[in-house]
Coordinates of C-alpha atoms in Angstrom, one line a residue:
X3 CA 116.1 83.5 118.4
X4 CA 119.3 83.3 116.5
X5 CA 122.8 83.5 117.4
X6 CA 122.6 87.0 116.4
X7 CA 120.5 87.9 118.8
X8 CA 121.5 85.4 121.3
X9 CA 124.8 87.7 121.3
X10 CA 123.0 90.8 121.8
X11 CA 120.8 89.5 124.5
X12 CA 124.1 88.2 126.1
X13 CA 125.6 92.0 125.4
X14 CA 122.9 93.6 126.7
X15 CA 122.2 92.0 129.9
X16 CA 125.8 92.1 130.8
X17 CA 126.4 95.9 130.3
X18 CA 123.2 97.3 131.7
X19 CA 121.3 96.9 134.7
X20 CA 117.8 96.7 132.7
X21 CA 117.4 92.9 131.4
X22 CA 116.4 92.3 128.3
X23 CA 112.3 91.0 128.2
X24 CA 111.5 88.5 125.3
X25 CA 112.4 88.5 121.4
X26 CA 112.7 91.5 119.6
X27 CA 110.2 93.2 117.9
X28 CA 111.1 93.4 114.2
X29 CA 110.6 96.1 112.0
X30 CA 111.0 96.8 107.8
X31 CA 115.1 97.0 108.0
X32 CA 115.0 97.7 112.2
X33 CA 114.3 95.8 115.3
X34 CA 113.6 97.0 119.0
X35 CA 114.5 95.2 121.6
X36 CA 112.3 96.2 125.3
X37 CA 114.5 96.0 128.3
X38 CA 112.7 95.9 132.3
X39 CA 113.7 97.3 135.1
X40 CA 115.1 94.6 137.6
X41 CA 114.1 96.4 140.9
X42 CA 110.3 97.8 141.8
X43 CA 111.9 100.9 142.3
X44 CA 114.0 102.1 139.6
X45 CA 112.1 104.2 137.0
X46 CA 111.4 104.1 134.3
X47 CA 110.0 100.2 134.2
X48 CA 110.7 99.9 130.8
X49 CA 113.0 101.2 128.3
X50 CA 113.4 100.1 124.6
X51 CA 116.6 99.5 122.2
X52 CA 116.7 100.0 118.3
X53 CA 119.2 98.7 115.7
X54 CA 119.3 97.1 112.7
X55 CA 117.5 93.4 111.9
X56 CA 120.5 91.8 110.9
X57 CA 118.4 89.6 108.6
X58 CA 118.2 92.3 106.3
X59 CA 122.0 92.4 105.7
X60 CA 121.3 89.5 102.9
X61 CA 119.6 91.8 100.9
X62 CA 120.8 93.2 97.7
X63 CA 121.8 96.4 99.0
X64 CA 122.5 95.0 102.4
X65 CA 126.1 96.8 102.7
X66 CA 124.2 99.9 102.8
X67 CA 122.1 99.6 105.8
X68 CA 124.5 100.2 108.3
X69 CA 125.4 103.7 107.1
X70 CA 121.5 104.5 106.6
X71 CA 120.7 102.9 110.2
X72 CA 123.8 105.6 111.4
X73 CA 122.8 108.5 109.1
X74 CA 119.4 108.6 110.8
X75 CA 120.3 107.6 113.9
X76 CA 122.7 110.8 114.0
X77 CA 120.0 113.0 112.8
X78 CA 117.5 111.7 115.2
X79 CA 119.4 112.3 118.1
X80 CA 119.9 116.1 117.0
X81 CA 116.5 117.2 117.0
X82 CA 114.8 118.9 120.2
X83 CA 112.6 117.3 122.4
X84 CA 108.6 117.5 121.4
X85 CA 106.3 115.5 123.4
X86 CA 104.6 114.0 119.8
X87 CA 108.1 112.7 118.3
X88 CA 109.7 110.0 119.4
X89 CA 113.2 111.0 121.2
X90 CA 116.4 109.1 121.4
X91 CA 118.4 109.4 124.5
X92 CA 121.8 108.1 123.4
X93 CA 123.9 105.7 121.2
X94 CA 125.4 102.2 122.8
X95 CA 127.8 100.5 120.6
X96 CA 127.9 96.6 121.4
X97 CA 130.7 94.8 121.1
X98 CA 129.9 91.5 119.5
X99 CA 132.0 88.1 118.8
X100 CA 133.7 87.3 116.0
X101 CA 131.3 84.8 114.6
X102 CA 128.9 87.6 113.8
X103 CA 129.1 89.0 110.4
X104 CA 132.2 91.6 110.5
X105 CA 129.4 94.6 109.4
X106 CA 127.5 93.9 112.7
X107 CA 130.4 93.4 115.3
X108 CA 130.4 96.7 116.4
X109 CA 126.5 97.3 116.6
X110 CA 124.9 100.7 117.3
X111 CA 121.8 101.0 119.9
X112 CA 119.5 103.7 120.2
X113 CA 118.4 104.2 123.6
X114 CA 114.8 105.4 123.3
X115 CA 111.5 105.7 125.6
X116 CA 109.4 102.3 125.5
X117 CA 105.5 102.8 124.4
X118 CA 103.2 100.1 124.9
X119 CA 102.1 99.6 121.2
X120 CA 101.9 101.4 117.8
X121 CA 98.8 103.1 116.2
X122 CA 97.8 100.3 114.0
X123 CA 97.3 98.2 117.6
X124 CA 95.8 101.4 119.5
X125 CA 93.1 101.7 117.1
X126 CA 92.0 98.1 116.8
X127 CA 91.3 98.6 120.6
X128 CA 87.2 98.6 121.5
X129 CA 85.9 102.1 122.1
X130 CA 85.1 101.2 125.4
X131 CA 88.7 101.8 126.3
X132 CA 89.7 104.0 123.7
X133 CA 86.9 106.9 123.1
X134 CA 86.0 109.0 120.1
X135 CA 87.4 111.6 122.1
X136 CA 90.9 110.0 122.7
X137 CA 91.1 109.3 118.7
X138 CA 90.5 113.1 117.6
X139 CA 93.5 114.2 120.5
X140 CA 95.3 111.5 118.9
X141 CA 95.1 112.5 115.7
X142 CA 95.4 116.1 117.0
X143 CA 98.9 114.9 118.5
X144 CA 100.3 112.8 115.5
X145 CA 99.3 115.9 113.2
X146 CA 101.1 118.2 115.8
X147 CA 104.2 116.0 115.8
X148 CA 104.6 116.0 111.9
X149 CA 104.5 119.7 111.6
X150 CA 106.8 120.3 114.2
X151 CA 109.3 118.2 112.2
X152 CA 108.2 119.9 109.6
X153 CA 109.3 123.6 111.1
X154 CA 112.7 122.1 111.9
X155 CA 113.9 120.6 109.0
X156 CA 112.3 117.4 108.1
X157 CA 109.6 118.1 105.4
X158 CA 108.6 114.7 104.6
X159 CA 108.5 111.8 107.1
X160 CA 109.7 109.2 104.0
X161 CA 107.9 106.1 105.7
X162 CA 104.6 107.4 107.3
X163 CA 102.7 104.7 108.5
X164 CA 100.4 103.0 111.9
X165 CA 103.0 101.1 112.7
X166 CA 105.8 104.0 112.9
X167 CA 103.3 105.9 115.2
X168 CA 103.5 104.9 119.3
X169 CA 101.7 105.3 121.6
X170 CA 102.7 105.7 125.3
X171 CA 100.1 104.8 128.2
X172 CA 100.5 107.7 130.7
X173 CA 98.3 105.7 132.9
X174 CA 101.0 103.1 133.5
X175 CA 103.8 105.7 133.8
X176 CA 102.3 108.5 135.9
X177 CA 100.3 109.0 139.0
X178 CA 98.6 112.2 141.0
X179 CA 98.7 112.3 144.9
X180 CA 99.1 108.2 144.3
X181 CA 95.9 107.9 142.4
X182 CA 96.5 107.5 138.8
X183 CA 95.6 110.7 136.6
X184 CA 93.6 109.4 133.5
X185 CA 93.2 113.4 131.7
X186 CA 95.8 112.8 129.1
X187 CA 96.4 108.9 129.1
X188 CA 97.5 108.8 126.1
X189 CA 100.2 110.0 124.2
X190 CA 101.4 109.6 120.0
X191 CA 104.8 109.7 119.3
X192 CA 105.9 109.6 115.9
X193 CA 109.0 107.5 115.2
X194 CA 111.5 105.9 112.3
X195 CA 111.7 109.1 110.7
X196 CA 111.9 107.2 107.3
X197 CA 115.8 108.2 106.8
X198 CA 116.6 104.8 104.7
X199 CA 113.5 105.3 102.1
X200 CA 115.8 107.3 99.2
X201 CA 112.3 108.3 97.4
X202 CA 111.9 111.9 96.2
X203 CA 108.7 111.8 98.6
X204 CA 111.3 113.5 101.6
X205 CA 114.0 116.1 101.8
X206 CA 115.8 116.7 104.6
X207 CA 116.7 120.9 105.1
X208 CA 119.0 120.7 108.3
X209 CA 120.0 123.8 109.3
X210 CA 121.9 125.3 112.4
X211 CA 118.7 127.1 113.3
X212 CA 116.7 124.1 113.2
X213 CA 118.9 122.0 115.8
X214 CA 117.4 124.3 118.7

């Protein structure tokens, strides 16, 4: 772990009750950080952190990834909830020392439900625990996901791939009468909507309209 994110761990754990669990998880130009409850009986257990891999800052066109990071951020937390798209709760800003690179000091957080792995993982998993059945509904619910961003305004994801597709275990999260309810266990949630990719392959067609 580097100082970096030795500052954020430091940040994180001190301004929120849920502790920070392990290394983060890094992504292309992002990385998520998964927090834990400390007490048995705050819900939800888990809950998960995104913002930019500062490692990425090196890059040639470094400078522009923390207006990109925002850009989407902003238009992710406008959409409406959909139970197949990924939703972001709020925005933390952290307030970092001054040894940190001045473009990181003041460090936007996306607050965002934790899912216990990503589609590339899920389907490496034996068919013993993951049915034929369970693929089709997934691919049912990662199909029903992209067209509802589709119908409100995004009309091309910009970065589609397994590992921008979660998948939550409603096994772990939910029980019936104290017996846990298997029907639906699991559930695709398609995530990094791809706002940093500048290829002609997405357009984005915000309207008022669409923000409802």
């Amino acid at each position: 772990m580097n100082a970096i994110d030795r500052a954020l761990t430091d940040w994180l754990n001190a301004h929120w009750d849920y502790q920070v669990h392990g290394e983060p998880r890094h992504g292309t130009f992002g990385q998520v950080w998964v927090t834990g409850a400390p007490r048995d009986r705050m819900f939800p257990k888990r809950v998960a952190r995104k913002t930019i891999n500062p490692q990425k800052l090196a890059a040639a066109n470094g400078d522009d990834l923390v207006s990109i990071f925002e850009r989407e951020m902003h238009l992710w937390l406008h959409l409406p909830y959909h139970p197949n798209v990924l939703e972001a709760h709020c925005i933390d800003v952290a307030e970092l020392p001054d040894f940190v690179d001045s473009r990181l000091r003041r460090l936007p957080l996306v607050r965002m439900p934790f899912c216990e792995c990503n589609l590339k993982d899920w389907i490496a998993l034996p068919v013993a625990t993951v049915s034929t059945i369970n693929r089709l509904i997934a691919l049912w619910q990662l199909s029903n996901g992209l067209l509802w961003l589709y119908q409100h305004g995004i009309e091309g994801h910009g970065d589609l791939k397994p590992d921008n597709v979660l998948v939550a275990d409603l096994l772990t999260q939910a029980t019936l009468h104290g017996t846990p309810a298997p029907a639906w266990r699991w559930q695709i949630r398609v995530a990094d909507l791809g706002g940093r990719n500048r290829r002609p392959a997405y357009r984005f067609r915000l309207k008022p309209k669409d923000l409802r």
